mmCIF file of C-alpha atoms and ligand atoms in Angstrom:
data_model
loop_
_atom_site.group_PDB
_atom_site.id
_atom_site.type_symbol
_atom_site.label_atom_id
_atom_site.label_comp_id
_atom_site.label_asym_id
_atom_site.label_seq_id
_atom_site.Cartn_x
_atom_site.Cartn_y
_atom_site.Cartn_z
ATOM 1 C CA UNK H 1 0.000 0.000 0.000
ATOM 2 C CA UNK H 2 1.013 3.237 -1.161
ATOM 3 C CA UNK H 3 -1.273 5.707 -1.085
ATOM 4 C CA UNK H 4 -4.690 6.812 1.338
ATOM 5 C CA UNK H 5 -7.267 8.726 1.931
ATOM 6 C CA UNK H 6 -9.204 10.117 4.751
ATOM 7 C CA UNK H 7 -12.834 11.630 4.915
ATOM 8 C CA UNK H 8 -14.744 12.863 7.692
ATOM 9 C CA UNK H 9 -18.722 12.078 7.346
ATOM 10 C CA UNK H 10 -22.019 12.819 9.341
ATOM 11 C CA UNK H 11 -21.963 14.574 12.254
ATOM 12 C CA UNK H 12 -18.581 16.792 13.120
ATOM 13 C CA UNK H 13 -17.055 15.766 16.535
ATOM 14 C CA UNK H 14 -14.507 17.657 18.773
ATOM 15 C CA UNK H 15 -11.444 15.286 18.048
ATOM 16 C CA UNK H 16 -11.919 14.645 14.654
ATOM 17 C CA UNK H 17 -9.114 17.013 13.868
ATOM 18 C CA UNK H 18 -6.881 15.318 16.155
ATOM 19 C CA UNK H 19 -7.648 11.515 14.197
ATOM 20 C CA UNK H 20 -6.979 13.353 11.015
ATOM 21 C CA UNK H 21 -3.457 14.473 12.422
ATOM 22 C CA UNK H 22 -3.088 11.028 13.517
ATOM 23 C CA UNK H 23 -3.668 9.242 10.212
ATOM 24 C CA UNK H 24 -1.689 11.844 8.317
ATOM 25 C CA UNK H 25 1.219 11.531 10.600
ATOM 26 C CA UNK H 26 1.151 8.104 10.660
ATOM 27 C CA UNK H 27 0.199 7.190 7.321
ATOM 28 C CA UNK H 28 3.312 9.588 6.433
ATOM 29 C CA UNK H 29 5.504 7.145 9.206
ATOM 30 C CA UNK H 30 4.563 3.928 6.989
ATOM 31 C CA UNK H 31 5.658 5.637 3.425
ATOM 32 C CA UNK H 32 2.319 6.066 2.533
ATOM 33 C CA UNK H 33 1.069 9.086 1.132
ATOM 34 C CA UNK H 34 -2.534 10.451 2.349
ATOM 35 C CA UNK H 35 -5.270 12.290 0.727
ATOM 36 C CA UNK H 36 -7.436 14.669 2.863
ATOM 37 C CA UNK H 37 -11.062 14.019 0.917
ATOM 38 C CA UNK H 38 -13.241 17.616 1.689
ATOM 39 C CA UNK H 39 -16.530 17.034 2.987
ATOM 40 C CA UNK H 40 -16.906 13.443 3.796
ATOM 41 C CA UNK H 41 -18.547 11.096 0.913
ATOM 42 C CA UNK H 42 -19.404 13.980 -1.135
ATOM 43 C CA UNK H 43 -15.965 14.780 -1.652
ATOM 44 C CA UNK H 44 -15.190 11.176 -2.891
ATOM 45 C CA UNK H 45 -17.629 11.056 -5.421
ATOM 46 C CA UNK H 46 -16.708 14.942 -6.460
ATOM 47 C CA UNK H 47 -13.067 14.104 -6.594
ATOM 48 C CA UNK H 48 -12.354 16.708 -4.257
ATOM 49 C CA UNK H 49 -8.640 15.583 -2.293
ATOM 50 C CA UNK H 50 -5.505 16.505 -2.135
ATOM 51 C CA UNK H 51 -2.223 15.334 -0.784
ATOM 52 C CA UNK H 52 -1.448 15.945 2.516
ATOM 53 C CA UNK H 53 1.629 16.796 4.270
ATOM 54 C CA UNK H 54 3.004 16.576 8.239
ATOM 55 C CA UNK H 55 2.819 20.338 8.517
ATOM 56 C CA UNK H 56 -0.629 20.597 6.996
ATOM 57 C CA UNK H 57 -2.172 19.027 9.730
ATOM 58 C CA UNK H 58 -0.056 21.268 12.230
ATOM 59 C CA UNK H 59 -1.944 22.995 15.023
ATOM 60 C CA UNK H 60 -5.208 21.241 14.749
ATOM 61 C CA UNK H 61 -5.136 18.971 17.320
ATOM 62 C CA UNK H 62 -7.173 21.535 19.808
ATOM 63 C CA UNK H 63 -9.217 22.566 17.347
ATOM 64 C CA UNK H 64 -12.948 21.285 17.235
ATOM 65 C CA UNK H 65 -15.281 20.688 14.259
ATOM 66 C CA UNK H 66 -13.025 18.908 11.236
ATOM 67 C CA UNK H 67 -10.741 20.639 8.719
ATOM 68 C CA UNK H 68 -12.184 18.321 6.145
ATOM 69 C CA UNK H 69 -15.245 19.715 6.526
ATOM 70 C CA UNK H 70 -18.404 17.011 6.715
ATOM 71 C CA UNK H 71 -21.115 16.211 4.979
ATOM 72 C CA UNK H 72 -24.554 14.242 4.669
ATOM 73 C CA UNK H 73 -24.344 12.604 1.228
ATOM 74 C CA UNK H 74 -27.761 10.688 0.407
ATOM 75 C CA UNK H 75 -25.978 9.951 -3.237
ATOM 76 C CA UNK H 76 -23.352 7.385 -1.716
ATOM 77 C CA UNK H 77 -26.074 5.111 -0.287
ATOM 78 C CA UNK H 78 -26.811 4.310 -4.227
ATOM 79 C CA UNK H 79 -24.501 1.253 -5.632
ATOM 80 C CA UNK H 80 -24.082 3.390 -8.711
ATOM 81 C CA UNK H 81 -22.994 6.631 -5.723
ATOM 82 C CA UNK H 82 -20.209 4.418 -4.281
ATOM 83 C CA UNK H 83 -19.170 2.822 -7.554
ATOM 84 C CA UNK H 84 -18.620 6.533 -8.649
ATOM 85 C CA UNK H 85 -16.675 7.042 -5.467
ATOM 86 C CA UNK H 86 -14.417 3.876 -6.088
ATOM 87 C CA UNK H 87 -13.817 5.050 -9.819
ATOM 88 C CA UNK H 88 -12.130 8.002 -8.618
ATOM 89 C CA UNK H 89 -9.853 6.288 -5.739
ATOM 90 C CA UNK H 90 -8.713 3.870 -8.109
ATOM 91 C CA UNK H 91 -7.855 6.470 -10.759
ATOM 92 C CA UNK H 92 -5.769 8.351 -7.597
ATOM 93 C CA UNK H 93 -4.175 5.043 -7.240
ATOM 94 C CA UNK H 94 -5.314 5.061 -3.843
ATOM 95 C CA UNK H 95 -5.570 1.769 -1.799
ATOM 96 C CA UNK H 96 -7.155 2.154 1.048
ATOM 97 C CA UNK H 97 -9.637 4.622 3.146
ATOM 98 C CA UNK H 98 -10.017 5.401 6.618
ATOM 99 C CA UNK H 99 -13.755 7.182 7.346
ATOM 100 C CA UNK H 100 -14.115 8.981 10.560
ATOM 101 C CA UNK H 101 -17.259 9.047 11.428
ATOM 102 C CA UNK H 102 -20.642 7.737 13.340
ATOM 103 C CA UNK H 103 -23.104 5.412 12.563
ATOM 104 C CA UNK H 104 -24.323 5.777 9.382
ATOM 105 C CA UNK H 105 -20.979 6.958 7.988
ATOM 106 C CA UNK H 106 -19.699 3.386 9.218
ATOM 107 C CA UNK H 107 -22.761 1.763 7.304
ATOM 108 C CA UNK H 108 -21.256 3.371 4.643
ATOM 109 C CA UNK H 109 -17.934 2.382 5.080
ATOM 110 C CA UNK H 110 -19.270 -1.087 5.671
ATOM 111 C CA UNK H 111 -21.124 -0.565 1.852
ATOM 112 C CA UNK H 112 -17.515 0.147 1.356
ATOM 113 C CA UNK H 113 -16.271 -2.790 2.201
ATOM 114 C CA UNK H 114 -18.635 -4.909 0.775
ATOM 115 C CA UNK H 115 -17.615 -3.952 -2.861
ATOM 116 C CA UNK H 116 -13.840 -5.142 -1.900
ATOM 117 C CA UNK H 117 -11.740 -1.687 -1.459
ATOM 118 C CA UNK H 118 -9.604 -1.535 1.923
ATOM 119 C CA UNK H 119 -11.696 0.874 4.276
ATOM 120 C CA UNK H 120 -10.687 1.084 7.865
ATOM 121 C CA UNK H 121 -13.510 2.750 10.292
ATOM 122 C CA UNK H 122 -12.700 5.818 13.354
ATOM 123 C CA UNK H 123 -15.318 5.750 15.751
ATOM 124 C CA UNK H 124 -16.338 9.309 15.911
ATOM 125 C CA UNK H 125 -19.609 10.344 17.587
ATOM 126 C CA UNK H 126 -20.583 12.616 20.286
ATOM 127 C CA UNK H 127 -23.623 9.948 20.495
ATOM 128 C CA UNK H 128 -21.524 7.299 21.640
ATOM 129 C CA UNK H 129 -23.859 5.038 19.999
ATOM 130 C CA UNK H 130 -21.685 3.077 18.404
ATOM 131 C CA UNK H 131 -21.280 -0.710 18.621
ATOM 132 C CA UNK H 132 -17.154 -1.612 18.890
ATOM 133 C CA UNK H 133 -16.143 1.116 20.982
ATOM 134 C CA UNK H 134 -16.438 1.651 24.552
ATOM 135 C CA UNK H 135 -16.949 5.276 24.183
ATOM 136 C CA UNK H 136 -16.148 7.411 21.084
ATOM 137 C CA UNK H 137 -14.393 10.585 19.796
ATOM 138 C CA UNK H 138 -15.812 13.649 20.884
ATOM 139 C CA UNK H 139 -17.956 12.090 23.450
ATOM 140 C CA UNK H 140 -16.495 13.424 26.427
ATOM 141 C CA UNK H 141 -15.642 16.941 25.317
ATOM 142 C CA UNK H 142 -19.553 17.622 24.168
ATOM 143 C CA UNK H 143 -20.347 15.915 28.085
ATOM 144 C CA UNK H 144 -18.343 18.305 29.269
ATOM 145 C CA UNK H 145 -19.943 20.917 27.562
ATOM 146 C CA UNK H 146 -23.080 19.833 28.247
ATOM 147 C CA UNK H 147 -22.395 19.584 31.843
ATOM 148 C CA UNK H 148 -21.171 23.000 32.336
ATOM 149 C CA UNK H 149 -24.179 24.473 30.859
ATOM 150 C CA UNK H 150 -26.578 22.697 33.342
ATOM 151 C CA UNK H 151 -24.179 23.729 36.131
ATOM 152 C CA UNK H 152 -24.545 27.091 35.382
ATOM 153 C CA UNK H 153 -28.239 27.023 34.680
ATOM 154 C CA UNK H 154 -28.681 25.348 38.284
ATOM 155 C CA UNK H 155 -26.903 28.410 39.349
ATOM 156 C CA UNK H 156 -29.691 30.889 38.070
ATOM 157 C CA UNK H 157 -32.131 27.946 39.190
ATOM 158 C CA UNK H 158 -31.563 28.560 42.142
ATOM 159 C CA UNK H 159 -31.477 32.311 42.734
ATOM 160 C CA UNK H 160 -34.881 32.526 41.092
ATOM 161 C CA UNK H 161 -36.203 28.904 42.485
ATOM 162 C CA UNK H 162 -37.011 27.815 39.204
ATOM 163 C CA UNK H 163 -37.167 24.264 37.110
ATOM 164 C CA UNK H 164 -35.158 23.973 34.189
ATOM 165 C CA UNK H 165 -35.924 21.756 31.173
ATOM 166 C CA UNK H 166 -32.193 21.761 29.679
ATOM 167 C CA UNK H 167 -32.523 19.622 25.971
ATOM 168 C CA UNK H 168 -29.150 17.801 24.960
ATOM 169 C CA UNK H 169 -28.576 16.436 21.752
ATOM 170 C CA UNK H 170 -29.216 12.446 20.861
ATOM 171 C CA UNK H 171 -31.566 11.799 18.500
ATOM 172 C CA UNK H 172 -31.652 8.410 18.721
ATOM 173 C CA UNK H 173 -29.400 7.604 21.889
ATOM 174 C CA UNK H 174 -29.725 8.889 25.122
ATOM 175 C CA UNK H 175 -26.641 8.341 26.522
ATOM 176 C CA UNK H 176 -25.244 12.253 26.726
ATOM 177 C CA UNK H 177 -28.784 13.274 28.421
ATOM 178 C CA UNK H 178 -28.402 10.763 30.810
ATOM 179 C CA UNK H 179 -24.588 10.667 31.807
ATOM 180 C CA UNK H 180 -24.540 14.694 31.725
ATOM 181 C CA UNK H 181 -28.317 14.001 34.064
ATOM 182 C CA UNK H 182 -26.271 12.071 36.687
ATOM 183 C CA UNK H 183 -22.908 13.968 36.444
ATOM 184 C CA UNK H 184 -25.176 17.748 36.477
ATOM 185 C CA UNK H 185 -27.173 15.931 39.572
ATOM 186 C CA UNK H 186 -30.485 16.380 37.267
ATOM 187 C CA UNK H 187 -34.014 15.950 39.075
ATOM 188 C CA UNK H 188 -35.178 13.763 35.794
ATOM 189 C CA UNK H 189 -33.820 12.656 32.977
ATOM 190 C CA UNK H 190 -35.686 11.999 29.711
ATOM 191 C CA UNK H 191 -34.234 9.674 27.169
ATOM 192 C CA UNK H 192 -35.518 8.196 23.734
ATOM 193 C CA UNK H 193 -34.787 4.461 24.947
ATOM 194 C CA UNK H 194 -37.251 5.186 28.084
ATOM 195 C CA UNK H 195 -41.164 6.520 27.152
ATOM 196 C CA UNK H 196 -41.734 10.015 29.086
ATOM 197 C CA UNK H 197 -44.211 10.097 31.155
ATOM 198 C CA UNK H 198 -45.062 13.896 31.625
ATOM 199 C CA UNK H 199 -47.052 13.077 34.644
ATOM 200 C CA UNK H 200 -44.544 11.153 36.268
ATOM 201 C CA UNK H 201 -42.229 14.410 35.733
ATOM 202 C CA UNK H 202 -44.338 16.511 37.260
ATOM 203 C CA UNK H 203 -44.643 14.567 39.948
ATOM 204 C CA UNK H 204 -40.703 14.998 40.473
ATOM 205 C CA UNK H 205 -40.371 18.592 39.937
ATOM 206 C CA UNK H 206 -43.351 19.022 42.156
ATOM 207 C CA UNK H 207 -41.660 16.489 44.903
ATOM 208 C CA UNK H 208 -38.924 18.453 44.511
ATOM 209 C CA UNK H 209 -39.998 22.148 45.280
ATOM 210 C CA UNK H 210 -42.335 20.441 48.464
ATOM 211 C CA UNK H 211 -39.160 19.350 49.497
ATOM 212 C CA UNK H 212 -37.477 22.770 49.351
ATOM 213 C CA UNK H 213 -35.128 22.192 46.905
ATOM 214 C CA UNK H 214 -33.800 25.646 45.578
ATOM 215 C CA UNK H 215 -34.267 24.588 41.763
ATOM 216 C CA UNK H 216 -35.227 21.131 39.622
ATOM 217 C CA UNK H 217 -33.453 20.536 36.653
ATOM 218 C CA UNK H 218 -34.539 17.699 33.809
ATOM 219 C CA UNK H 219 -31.801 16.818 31.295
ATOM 220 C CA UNK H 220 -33.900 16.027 28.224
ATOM 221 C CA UNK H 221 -32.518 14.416 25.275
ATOM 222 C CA UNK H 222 -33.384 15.980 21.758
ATOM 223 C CA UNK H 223 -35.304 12.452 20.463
ATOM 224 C CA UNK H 224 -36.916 11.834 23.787
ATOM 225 C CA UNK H 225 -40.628 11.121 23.414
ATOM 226 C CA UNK H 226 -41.291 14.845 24.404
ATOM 227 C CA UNK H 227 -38.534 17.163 24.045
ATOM 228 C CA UNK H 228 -38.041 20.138 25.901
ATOM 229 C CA UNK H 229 -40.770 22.633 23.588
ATOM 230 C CA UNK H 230 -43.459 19.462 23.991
ATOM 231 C CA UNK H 231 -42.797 19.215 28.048
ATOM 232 C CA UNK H 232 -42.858 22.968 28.248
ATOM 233 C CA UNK H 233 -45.954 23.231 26.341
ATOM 234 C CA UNK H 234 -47.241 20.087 28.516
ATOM 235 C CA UNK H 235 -46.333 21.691 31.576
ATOM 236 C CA UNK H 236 -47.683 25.207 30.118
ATOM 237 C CA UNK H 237 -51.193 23.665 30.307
ATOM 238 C CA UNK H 238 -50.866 22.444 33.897
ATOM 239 C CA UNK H 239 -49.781 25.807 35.343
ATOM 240 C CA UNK H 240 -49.373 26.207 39.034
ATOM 241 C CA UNK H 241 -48.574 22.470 39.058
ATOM 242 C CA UNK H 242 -45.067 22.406 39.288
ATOM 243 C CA UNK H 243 -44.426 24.488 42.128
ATOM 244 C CA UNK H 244 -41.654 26.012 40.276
ATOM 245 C CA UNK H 245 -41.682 28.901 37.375
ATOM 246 C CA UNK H 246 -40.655 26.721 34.115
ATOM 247 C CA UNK H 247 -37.696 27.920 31.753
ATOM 248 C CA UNK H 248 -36.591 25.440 28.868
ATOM 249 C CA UNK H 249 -33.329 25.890 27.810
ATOM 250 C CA UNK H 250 -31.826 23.712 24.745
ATOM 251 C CA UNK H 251 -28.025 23.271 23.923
ATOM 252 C CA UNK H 252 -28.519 21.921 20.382
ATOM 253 C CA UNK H 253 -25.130 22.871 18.352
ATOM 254 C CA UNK H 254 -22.927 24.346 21.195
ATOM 255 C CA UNK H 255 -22.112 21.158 22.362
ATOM 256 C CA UNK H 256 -20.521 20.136 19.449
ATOM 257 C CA UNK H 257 -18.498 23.583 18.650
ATOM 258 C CA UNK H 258 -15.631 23.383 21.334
ATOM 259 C CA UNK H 259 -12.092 22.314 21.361
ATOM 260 C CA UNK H 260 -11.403 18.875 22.194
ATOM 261 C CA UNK H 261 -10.281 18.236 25.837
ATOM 262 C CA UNK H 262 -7.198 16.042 26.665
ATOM 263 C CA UNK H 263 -9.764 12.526 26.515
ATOM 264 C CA UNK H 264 -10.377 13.100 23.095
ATOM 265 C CA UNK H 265 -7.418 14.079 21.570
ATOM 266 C CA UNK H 266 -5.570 11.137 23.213
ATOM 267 C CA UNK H 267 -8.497 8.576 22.110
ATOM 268 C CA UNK H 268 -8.646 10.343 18.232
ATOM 269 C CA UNK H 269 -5.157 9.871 18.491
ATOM 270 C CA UNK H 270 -4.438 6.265 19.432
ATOM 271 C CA UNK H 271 -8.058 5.311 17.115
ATOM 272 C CA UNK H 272 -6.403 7.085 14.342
ATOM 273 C CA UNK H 273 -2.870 5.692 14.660
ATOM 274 C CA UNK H 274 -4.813 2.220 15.044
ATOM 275 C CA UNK H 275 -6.781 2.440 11.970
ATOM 276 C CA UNK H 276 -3.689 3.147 9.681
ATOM 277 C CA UNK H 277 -1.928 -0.021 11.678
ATOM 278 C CA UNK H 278 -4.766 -2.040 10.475
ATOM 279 C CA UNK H 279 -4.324 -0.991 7.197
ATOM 280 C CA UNK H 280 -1.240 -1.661 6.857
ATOM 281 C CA UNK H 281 -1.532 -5.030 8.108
ATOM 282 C CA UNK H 282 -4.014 -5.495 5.828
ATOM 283 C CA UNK H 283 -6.787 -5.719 8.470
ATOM 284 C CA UNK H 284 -9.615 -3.986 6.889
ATOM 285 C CA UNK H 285 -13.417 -3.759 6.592
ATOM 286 C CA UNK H 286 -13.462 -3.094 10.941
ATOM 287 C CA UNK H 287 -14.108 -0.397 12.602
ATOM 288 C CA UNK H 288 -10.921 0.898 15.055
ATOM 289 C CA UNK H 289 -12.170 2.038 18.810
ATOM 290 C CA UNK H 290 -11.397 1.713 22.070
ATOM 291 C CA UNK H 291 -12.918 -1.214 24.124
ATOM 292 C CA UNK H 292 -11.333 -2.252 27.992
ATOM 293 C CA UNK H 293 -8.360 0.949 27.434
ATOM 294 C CA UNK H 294 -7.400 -1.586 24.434
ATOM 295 C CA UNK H 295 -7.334 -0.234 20.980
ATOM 296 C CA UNK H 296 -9.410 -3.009 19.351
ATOM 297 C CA UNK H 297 -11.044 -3.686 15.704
ATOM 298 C CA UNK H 298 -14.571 -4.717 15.163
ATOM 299 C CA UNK H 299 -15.858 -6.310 11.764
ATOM 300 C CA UNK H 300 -18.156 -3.123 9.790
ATOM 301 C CA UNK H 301 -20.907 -5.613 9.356
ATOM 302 C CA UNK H 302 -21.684 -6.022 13.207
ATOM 303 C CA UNK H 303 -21.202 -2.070 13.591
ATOM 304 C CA UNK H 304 -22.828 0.086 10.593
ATOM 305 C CA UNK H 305 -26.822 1.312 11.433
ATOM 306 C CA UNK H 306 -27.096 -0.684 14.522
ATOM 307 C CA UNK H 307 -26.720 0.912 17.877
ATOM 308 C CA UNK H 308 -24.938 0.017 21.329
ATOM 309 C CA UNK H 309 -27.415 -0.688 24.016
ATOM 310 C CA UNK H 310 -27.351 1.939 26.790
ATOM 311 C CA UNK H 311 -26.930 1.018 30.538
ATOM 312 C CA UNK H 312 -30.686 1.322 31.753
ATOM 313 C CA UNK H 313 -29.541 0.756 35.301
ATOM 314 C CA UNK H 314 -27.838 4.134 35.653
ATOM 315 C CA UNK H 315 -31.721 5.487 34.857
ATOM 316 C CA UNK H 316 -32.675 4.181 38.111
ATOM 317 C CA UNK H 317 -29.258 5.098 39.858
ATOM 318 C CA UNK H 318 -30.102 8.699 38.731
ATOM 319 C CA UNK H 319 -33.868 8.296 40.378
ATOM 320 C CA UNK H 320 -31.988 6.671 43.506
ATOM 321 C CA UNK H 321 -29.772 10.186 43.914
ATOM 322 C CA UNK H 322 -32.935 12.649 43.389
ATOM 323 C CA UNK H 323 -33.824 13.024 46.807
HETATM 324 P P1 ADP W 401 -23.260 9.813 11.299
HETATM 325 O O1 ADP W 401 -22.086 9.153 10.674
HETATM 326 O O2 ADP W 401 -22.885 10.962 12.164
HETATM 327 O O3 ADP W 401 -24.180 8.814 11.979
HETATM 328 P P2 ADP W 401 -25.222 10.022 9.095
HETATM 329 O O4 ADP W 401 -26.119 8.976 9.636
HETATM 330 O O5 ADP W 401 -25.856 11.269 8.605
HETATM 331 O O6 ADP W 401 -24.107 10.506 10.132
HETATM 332 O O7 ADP W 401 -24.391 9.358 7.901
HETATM 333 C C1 ADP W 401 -23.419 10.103 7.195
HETATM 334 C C2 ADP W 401 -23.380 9.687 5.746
HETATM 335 O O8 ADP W 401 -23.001 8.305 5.651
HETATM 336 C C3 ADP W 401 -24.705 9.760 4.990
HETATM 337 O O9 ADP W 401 -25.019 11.058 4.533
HETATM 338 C C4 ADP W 401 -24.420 8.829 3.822
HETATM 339 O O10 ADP W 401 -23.626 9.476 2.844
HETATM 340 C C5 ADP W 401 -23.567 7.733 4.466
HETATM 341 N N1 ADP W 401 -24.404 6.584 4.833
HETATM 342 C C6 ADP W 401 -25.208 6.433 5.893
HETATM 343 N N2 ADP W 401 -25.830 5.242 5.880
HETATM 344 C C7 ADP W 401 -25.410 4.608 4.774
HETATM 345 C C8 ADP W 401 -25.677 3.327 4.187
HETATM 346 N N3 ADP W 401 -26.516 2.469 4.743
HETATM 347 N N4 ADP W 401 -25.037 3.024 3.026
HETATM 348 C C9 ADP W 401 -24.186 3.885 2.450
HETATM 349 N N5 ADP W 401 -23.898 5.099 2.951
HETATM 350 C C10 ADP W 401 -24.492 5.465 4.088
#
C-alpha cells in the first residue's frame, strides 16, 4: 500500500481534527502518502482531495469541528454513488480509506467494504452510539460541555427557584442526556430508549420544590418522546402544578463547537494511529475504537446502522440520587 485517503462524514465531533493528524502523521511514518477528501462522501464522489503533508495538519489537534469539513451525502447510499466514489480512488491510485465518522458513515464504510476496497472505520460520535467502541471521539468533550451548561443554569435555578428543562442532543441515543443528568445531579432525565411520562415528571419537579429544593433541573434528550418545547408546552397547560416557574433551555449545536479536551485528543489519536496499523496489516473492513483501554477492531458488518445498548440501570441510579 502506497497511497490513502481520509474523509470525515455525518456529524462533526470535537477530536476529529486530532484523528486526522493522527492518520496523516502516521500514514506519512509507513511511506504512505494520504489524501485529505473535503466534505466526507461527497468529496469522494466529487473528486475533491488533495495530498497531505506533516505540517498541513499542524496545530489542529485543539481545534474542534473537522478541517475536512463534513457532509450528509444521500448519493453514496446508491450502488451506482459508491461505484462513482471507487472510480475516482482507483484512478488516484489510492488503496485504502479510513472514514471517521458515526453510525451511518460506518454503514457506509461497511457498503464500502462490501464492494472489496480496503476501508478502515474511526469511531467518531458525540452519540456514543456506536457498537465496537467503549466510548467514542468527541464524546467526552460535548459531556463536558453539556455539563457545564446545566451547572450554570442550576446556578440561576436557584437564585430565582425555578425548574429547568435543559434539551441535549441524541436523536436516537440517550446516553449524553443521561450521563450529563447524573454527572449535572439532574431531578429527571428523559431519554428516547425510556417513554416520558409527563405526569410522572411533574410529579418529580413538584416532589422536589415540596421538598425545598432551591431549583429542579430535567436533562432532556433531543429524540426523547417529548422534548423540551413538547414538556414545556405540557407543563404550560398544567400551570401552578409544578411548584416552580418553568424555563426550557436547549443546547442543540454548542455542544458540538468546542475544542477537544485532553480525553479526546488522546483517544482520536491512538483510534487514528490504530486504523492506519490495520491498514497496513491489511486488516480492513473493521471499525478501530477503544474497548477495555485496548485499541481493538470490530468487523463493519456487526457495527454500521445498529446501535450500542445503553446502561438502563444508571436510569434508576439517577432516580436513587434525586432526593
Ligand atoms: P453519522 O455518521 O454521524 O451517523 P449520518 O447517519 O448522517 O451521520 O451518515 C453520514 C453519511 O453516511 C450519509 O449522509 C451517507 O452518505 C452515508 N451513509 C449512511 N448510511 C449509509 C448506508 N446504509 N449506506 C451507504 N452510505 C451510508
Amino acid at each position: 500500500m502506497q497511497r490513502i485517503a481520509v474523509l470525515t462524514s455525518g456529524g462533526d465531533a470535537p477530536g476529529m481534527n486530532a484523528a486526522i493528524r493522527a492518520v496523516v502523521r502516521t500514514g506519512i511514518a509507513k511511506g504512505w502518502e494520504v489524501f485529505g477528501v473535503q466534505h466526507g462522501y461527497a468529496g469522494l464522489i466529487a473528486d475533491d482531495m488533495q495530498p497531505m503533508g506533516a505540517r498541513d495538519v499542524g496545530g489542529i489537534i485543539g481545534l474542534g469541528g473537522t478541517i475536512l469539513g463534513s457532509a450528509r451525502c444521500p448519493e453514496f447510499r446508491t450502488a451506482e454513488g459508491r461505484q462513482q466514489a471507487l472510480d475516482k480512488l482507483k484512478r488516484r491510485g489510492i488503496e485504502g480509506l479510513v472514514v471517521i465518522g458515526g453510525n451511518g458513515s460506518q454503514a457506509g464504510a461497511d457498503a464500502v467494504a462490501q464492494m472489496g476496497f480496503p476501508v478502515v472505520g474511526v469511531a467518531s460520535t458525540i452519540d456514543n452510539d456506536l457498537i465496537g467502541s467503549d466510548i467514542t471521539i468527541g464524546v467526552d468533550t460535548a459531556l463536558n460541555i453539556a455539563l457545564e451548561a446545566i451547572d450554570r443554569l442550576k446556578i440561576t435555578a436557584s437564585s430565582h427557584h425555578r425548574a429547568f428543562l435543559v434539551e441535549v442532543m441524541g436523536r436516537g441515543c440517550g446516553y449524553l442526556a443521561l450521563m450529563a443528568g447524573i454527572a449535572g445531579g439532574a431531578e429527571a432525565i428523559c431519554i428516547p430508549e425510556v417513554e416520558t411520562d409527563p405526569e410522572a415528571v411533574a410529579t418529580i419537579i413538584r416532589a422536589a420544590y415540596e421538598r425545598g429544593k432551591p431549583h429542579a433541573v430535567v436533562v432532556i434528550a433531543e429524540g426523547a418522546k417529548y422534548n423540551a418545547e413538547g414538556l414545556a408546552a405540557y407543563f404550560t397547560q398544567h400551570a401552578g402544578r409544578l411548584g416552580f416557574d418553568l424555563r426550557t433551555t436547549i443546547l442543540g449545536h454548542v455542544q458540538r463547537g468546542g475544542a477537544p479536551g485532553a480525553f479526546d485528543r488522546l483517544l482520536a489519536t491512538r483510534i487514528g494511529a490504530g486504523a492506519t496499523d490495520h491498514l497496513a496489516r491489511g486488516q480492513y473492513g473493521v471499525l478501530v475504537g477503544q474497548i477495555k483501554s485496548q485499541i481493538v477492531a470490530t468487523p463493519l458488518v456487526e457495527v454500521g446502522g445498529k446501535q450500542k445498548p445503553l446502561d438502563l440501570s444508571l436510569l434508576e441510579l439517577a432516580r436513587i440520587l434525586e432526593q
